[in-house]
Tab-separated table of C-alpha atoms and ligand atoms in Angstrom:
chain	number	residue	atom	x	y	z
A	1092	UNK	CA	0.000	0.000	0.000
A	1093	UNK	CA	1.423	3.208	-1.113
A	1094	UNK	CA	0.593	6.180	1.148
A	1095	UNK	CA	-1.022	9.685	0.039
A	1096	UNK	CA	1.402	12.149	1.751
A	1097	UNK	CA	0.712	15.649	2.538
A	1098	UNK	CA	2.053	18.787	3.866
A	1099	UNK	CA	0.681	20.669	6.563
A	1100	UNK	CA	2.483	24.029	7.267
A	1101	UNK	CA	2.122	24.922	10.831
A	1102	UNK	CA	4.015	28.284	10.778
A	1103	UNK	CA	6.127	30.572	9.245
A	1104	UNK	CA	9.072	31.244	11.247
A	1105	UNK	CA	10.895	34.897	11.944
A	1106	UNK	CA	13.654	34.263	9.410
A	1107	UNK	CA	11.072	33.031	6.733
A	1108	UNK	CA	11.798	29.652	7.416
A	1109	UNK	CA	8.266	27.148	7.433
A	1110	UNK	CA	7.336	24.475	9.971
A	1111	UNK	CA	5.403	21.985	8.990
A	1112	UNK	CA	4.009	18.256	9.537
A	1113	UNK	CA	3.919	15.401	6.854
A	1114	UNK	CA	0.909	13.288	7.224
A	1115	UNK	CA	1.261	9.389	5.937
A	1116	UNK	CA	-2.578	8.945	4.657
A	1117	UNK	CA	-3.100	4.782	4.122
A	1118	UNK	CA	-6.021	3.163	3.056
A	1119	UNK	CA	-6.706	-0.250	2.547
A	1120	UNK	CA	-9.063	-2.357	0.022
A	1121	UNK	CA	-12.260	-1.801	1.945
A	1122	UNK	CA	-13.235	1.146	3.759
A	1123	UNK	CA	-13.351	0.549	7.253
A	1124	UNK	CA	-11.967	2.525	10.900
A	1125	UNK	CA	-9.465	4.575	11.544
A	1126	UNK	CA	-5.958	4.486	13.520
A	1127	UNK	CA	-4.070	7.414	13.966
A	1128	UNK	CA	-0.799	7.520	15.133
A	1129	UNK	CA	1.668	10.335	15.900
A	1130	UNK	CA	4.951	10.883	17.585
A	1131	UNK	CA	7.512	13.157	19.341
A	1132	UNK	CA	4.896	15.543	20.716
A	1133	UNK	CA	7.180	16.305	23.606
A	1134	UNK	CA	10.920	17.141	21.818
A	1135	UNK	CA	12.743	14.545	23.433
A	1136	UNK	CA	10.839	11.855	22.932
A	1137	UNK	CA	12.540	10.316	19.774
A	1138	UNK	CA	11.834	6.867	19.880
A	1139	UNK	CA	8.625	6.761	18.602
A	1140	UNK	CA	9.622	8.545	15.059
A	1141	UNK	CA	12.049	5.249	14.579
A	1142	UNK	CA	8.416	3.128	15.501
A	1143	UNK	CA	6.458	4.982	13.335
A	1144	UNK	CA	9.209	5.121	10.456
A	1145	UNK	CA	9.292	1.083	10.506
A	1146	UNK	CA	5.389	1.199	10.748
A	1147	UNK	CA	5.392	3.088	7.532
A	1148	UNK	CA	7.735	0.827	5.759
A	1149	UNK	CA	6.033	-1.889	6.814
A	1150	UNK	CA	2.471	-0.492	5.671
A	1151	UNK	CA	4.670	-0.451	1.966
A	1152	UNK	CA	5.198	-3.941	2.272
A	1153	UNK	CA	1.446	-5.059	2.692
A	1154	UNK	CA	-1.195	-5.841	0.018
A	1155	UNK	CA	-3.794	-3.282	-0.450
A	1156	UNK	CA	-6.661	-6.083	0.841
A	1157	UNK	CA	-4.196	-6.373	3.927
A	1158	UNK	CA	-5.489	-3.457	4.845
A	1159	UNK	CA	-8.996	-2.167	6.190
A	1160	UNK	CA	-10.040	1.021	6.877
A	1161	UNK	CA	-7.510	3.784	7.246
A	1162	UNK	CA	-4.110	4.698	8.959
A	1163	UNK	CA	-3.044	7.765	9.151
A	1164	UNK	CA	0.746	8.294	10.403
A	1165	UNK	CA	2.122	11.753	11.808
A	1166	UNK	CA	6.029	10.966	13.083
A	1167	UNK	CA	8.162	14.285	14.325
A	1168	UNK	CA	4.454	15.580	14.940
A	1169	UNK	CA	6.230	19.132	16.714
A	1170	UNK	CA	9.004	20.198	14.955
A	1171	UNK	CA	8.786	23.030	17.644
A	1172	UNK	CA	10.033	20.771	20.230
A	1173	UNK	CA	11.677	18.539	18.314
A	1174	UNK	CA	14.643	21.009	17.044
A	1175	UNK	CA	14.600	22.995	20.478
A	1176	UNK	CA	18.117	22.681	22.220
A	1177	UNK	CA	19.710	24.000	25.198
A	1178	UNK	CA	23.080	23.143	24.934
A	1179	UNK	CA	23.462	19.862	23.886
A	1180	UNK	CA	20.097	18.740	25.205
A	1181	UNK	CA	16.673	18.574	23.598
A	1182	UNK	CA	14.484	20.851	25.677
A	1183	UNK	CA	10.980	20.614	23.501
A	1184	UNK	CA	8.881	19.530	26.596
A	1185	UNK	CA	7.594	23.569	26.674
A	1186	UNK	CA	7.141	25.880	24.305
A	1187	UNK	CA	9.350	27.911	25.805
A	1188	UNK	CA	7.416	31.079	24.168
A	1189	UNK	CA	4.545	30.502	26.605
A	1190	UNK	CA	5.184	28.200	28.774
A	1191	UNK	CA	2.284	25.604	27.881
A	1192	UNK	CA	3.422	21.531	27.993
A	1193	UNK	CA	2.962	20.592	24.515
A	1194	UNK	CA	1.271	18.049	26.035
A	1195	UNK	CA	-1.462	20.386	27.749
A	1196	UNK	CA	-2.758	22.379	24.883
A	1197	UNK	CA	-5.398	20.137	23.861
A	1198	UNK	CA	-9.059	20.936	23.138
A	1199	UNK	CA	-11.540	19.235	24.859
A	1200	UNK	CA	-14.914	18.796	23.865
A	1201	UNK	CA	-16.392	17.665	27.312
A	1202	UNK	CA	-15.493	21.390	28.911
A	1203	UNK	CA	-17.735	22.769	26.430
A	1204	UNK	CA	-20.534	20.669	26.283
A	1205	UNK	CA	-22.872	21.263	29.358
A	1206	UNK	CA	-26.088	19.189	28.172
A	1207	UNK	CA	-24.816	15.785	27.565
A	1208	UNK	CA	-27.653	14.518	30.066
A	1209	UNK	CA	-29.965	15.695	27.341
A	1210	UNK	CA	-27.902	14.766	24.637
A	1211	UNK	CA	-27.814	11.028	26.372
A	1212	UNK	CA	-31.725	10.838	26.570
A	1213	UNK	CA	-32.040	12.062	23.241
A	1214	UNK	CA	-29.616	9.078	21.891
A	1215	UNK	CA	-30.378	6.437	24.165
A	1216	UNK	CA	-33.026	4.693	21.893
A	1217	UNK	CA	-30.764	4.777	18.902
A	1218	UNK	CA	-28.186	2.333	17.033
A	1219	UNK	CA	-24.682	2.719	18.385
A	1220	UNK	CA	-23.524	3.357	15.013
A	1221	UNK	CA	-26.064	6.521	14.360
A	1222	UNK	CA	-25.084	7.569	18.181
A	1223	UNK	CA	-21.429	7.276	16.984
A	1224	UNK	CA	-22.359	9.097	13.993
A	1225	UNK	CA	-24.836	11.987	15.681
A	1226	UNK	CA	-22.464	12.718	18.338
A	1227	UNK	CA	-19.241	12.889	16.427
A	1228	UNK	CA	-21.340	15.656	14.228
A	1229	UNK	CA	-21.730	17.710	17.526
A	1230	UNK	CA	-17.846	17.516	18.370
A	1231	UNK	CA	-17.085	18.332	14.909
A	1232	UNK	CA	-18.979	21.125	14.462
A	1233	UNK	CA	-18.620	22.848	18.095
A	1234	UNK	CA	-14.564	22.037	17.366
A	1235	UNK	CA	-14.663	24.065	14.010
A	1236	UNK	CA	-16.770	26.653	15.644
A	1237	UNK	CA	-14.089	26.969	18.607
A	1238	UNK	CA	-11.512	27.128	15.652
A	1239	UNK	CA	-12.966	29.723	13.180
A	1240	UNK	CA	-10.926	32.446	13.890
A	1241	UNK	CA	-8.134	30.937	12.775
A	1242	UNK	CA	-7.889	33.046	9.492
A	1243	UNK	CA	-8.759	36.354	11.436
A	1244	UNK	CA	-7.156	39.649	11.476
A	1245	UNK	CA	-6.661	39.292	15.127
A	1246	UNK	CA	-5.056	35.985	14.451
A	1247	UNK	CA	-4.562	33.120	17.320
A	1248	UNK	CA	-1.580	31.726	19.724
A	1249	UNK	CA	0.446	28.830	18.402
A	1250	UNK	CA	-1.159	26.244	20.506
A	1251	UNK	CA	-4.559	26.675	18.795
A	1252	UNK	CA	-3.285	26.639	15.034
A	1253	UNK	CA	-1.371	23.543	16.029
A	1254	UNK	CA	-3.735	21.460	17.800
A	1255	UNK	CA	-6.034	22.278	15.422
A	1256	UNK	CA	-4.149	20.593	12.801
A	1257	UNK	CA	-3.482	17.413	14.529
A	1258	UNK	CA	-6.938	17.168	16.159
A	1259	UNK	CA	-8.349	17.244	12.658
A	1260	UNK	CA	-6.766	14.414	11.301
A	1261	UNK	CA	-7.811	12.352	14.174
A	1262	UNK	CA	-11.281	13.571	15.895
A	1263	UNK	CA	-12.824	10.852	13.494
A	1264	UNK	CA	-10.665	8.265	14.424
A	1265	UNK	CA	-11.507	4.876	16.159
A	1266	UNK	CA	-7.879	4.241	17.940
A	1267	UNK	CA	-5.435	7.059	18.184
A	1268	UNK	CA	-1.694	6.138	19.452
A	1269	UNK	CA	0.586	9.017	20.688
A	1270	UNK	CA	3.888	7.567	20.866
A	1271	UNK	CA	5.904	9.067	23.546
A	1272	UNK	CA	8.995	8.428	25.980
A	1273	UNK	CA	10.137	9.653	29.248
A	1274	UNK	CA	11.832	12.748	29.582
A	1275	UNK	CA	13.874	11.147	31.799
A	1276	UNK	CA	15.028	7.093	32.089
A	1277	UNK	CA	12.431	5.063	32.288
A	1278	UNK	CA	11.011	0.997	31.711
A	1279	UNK	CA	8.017	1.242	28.457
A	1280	UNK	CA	4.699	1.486	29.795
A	1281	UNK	CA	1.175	2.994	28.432
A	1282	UNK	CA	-1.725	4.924	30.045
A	1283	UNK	CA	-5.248	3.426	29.950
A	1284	UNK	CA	-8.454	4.670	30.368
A	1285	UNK	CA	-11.392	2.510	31.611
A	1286	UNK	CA	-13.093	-0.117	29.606
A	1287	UNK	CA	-10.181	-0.502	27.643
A	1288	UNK	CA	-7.987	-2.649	29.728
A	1289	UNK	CA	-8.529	-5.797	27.267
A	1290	UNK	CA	-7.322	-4.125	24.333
A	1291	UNK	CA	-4.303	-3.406	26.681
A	1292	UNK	CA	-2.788	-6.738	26.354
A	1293	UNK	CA	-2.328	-6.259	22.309
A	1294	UNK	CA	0.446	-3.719	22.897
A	1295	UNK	CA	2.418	-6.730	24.972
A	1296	UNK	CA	3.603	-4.106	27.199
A	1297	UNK	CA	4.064	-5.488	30.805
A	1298	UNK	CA	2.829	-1.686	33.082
A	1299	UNK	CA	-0.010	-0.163	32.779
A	1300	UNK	CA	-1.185	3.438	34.367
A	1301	UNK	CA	-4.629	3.222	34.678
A	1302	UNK	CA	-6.203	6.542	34.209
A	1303	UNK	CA	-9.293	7.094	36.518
A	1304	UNK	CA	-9.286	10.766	36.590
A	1305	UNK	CA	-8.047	13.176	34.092
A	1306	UNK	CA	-8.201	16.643	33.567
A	1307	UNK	CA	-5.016	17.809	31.727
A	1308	UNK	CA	-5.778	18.643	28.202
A	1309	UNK	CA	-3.236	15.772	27.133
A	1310	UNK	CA	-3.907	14.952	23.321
A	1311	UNK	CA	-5.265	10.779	24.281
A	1312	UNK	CA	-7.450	12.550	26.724
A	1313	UNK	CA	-8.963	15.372	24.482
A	1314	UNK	CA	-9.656	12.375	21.751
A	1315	UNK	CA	-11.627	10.128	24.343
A	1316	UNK	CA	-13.017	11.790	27.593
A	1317	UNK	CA	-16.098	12.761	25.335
A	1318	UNK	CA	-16.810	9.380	24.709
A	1319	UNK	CA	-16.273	8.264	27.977
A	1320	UNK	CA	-18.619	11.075	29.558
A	1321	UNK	CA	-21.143	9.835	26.703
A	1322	UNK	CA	-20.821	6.162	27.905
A	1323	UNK	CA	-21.680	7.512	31.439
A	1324	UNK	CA	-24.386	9.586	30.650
A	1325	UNK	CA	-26.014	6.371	28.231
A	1326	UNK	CA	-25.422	3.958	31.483
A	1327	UNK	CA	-27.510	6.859	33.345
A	1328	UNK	CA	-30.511	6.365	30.914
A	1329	UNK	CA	-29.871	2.652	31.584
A	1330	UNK	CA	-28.427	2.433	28.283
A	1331	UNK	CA	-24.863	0.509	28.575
A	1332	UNK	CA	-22.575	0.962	25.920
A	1333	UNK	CA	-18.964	0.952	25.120
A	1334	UNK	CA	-17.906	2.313	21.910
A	1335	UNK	CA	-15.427	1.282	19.766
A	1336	UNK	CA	-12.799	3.853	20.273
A	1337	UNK	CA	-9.576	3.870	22.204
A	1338	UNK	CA	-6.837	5.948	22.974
A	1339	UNK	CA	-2.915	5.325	24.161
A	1340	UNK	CA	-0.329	6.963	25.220
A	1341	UNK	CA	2.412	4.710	25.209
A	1342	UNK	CA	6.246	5.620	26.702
A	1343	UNK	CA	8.816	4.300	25.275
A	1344	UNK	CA	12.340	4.132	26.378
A	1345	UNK	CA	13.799	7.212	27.533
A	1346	UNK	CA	14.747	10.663	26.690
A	1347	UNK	CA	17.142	11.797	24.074
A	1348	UNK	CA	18.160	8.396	23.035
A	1349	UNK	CA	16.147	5.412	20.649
A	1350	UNK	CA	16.327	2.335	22.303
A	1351	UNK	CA	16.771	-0.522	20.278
A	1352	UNK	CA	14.577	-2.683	22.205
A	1353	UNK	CA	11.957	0.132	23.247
A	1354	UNK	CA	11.536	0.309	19.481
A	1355	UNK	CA	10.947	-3.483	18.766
A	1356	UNK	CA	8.278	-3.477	21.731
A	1357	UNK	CA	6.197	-0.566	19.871
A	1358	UNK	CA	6.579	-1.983	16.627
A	1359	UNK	CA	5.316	-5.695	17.375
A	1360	UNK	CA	2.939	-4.231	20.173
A	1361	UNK	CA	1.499	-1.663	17.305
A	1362	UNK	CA	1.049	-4.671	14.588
A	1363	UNK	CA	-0.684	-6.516	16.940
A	1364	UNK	CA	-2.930	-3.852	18.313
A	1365	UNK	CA	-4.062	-3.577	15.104
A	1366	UNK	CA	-4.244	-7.117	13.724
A	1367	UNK	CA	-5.986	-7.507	17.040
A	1368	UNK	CA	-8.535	-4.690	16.011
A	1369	UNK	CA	-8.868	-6.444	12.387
A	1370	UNK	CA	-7.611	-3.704	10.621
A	1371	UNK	CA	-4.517	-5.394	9.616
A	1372	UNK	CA	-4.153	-8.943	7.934
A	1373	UNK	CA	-0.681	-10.683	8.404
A	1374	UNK	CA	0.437	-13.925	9.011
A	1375	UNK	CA	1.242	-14.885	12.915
A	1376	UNK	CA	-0.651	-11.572	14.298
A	1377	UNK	CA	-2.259	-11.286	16.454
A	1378	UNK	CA	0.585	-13.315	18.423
A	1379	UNK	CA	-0.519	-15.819	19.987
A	1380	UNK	CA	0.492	-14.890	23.845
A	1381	UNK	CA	-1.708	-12.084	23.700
A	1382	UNK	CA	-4.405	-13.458	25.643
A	1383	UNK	CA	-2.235	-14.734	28.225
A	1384	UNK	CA	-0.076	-11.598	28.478
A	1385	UNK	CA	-0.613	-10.090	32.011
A	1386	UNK	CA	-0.739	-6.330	31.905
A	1387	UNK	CA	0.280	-4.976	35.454
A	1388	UNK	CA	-1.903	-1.823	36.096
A	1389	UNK	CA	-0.904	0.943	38.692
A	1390	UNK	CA	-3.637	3.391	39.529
A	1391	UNK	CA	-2.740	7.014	39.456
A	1392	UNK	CA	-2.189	7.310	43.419
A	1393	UNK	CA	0.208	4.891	43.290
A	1394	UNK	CA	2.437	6.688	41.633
A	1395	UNK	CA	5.092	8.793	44.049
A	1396	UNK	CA	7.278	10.859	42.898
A	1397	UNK	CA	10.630	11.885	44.935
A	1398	UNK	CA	12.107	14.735	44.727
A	1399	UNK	CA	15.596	16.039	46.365
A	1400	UNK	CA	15.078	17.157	50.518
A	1401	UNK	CA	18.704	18.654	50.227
A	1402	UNK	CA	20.565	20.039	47.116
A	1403	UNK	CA	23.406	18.063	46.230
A	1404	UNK	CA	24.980	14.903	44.243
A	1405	UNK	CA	22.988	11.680	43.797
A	1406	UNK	CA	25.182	8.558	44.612
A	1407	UNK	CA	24.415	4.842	43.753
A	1408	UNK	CA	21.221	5.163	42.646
A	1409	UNK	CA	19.333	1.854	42.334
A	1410	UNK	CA	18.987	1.165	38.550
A	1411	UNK	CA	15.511	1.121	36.573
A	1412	UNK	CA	13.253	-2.124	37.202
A	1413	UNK	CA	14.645	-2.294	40.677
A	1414	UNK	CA	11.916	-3.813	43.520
A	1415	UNK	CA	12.226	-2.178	46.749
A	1416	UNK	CA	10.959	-2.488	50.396
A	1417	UNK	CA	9.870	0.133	52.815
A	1418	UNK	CA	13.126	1.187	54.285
A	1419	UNK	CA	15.468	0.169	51.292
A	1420	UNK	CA	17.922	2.903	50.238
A	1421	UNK	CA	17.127	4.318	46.984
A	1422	UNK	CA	20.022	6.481	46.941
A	1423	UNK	CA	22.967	8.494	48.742
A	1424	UNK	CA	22.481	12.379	48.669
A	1425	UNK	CA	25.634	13.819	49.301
A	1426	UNK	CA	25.440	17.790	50.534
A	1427	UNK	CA	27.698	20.377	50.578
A	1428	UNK	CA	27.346	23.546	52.544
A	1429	UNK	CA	28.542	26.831	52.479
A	1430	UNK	CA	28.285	27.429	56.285
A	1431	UNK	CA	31.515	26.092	57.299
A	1432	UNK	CA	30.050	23.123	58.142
A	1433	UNK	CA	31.482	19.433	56.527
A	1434	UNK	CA	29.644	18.147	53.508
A	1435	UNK	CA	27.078	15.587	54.927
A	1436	UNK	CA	25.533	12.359	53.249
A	1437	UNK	CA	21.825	10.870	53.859
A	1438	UNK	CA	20.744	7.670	52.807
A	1439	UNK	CA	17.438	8.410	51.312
A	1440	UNK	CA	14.943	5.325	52.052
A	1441	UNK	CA	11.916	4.150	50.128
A	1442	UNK	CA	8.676	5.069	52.327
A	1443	UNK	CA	7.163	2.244	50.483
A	1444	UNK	CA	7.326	-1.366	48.579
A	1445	UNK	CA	6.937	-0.857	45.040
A	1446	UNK	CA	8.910	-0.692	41.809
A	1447	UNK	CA	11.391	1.792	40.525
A	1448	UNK	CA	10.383	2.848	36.433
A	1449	UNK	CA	11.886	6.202	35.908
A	1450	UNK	CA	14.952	8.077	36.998
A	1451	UNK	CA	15.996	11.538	36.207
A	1452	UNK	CA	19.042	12.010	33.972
A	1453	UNK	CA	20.625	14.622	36.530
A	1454	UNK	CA	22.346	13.332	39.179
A	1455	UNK	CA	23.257	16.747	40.278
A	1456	UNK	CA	20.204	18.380	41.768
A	1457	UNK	CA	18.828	20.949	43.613
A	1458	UNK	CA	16.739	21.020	46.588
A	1459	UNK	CA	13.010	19.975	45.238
A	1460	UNK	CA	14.142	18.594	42.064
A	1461	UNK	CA	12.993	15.494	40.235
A	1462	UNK	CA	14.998	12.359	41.722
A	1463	UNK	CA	12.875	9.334	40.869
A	1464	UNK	CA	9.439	7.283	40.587
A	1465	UNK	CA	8.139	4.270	42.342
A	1466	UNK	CA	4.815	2.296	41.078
A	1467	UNK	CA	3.741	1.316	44.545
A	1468	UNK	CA	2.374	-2.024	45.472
A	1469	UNK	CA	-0.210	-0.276	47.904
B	17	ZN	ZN1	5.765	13.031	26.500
């Protein structure tokens, strides 16, 4: 299958220069759903472009009837971030014109819609499909109308041009895939929101954040939290229905770097997600340990964070993957001070059991700064 390919320009720069995006269009045989996939929202989050760019040689490869339904491929999806350095770092997680996460821009269709009680008693006697259909109408039109100023005089900020360009190409999707790393170190894992957790298991990815509440703007939250607000308002009415739309955020690897292995993971766990959804025909997929694969889900609150108590040096740091007890030393923070005092060192403990999955790249920090996370066992 040989992609249409188009070019998006985003913004013209000070110099003259253009930014743009390149959009991978697929279609197979027979018309059918939709996957969208994008990558590098966040600037140092490389791996995914290597992902994507085997995904799109691989498309090549296939037989048009291999195919059904669409895919639609954006890799280096924020050339803003993506070519922002500060020294010899890659520092696109903010656009560092505003401020905003280029993860936090998104636009949301559940803030804006206050009647979805009504909108869920006027659907609840109808097909899925036409509900599907009806309601995607309303978030299409009320996104356009949000968006229509575009082309003014007054013009817009950056963030609304942009996410106005990707959230076209995907509003009408049934699976979107935003393909994204740590900023940091960190073991692969993928966000999940309710209802979804079967489809989990295709991307053969062994941790799982389970996403229970959400209010952030992210991009797979501004694609699905309509639908998921729908679902609940149709369960009100008595009417129980899950649609057939999904959304991932999946971390690869770490920061700054393309791991090798990170890579493979996305690229088998992609085929099969989507061999899995029948969108893709090819021979062995979907594997056949999907539906044993285990999935280990952490809830949001079992997340913790630590952060520096002291400014200082971090010293034998536990690696990645580690499994720690209450009480186990995660690290040596070694102070110095500027009182005329001797530099100190405190063994800082784990408060509880639980696994270690990201670490920041600094080992130099200052008071309050990022150190490392720990999924929690409870
Ligand atoms: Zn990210």
């Amino acid at each position: 299958v040989l992609p249409e390919i188009s070019t998006l320009p985003i913004l013209q720069l000070a110099s003259g220069d253009y930014l743009s995006l390149q959009v991978y269009h697929f279609r197979g045989d027979r018309p059918g759903k939709k996957a969208y996939l994008q990558s590098n929202l966040h600037g140092c989050e490389i791996s995914g472009n290597a992902v994507l760019h085997e995904l799109i040689n691989f498309l090549q490869s296939l037989d048009r009837t291999q195919l059904e339904g669409e895919v639609v491929i954006v890799p280096a999806c924020n050339p803003m971030a993506m070519n922002a350095r500060s020294h010899h770092f890659s520092s696109g997680r903010y656009n560092p014109y505003d401020g905003r996460d280029w993860n936090r821009i998104f636009w949301d269709y559940h803030k804006v819609s206050h009647d979805l009680d009504e909108i869920a008693r006027d659907f609840c006697e109808l097909e899925v499909e036409t509900i599907r259909k009806e309601y995607l109408k309303l978030i299409q039109t009320t996104f356009n109308r949000h968006h229509d100023n575009l082309d003014s005089a007054s013009g817009v900020p950056l963030h609304k041009r942009y996410r106005y360009l990707l959230q076209s190409l995907c509003l009408d999707a049934n699976y979107v895939i935003d393909c994204h790393s740590s900023s940091n170190r960190t073991i692969d894992y993928f966000y999940c929101f309710h209802d979804r957790e079967e489809s989990a298991k295709y991307f053969l990815i062994d941790l799982g954040i389970f996403l229970e509440s959400y209010d952030g703007y992210t991009f797979d939250e501004a694609f699905l939290k309509p639908w998921l607000a729908l679902e609940k308002a149709l369960a009100k009415q008595g009417r129980k229905i899950i649609f057939d739309l999904e959304s991932w955020t999946l971390e690869l690897g770490g920061g700054m770097e393309v791991n090798s292995q990170s890579v493979a993971k996305g690229v088998r766990g992609i085929k099969n997600y989507l061999a899995g959804k029948k969108m893709l025909t090819i021979s062995g997929f979907p594997l056949a340990e999907t539906h044993q694969h285990q999935v280990q889900f952490f809830h949001k609150h079992q997340l913790r964070r630590y952060h520096a108590v002291a400014g200082g040096i971090l010293r034998d740091r536990l690696p990645l993957g580690s499994v720690v007890k209450a009480g186990d030393r995660l690290y040596t923070l070694l102070s110095f001070h500027k009182n005329g005092e001797c530099p100190r060192e405190v063994a800082i403990e784990a408060e509880r059991d639980g696994v270690i999955y990201d670490l920041s790249l600094n080992e130099s920090v200052n008071q309050f700064d990022y150190v490392l996370s720990i999924f929690e066992y409870n």
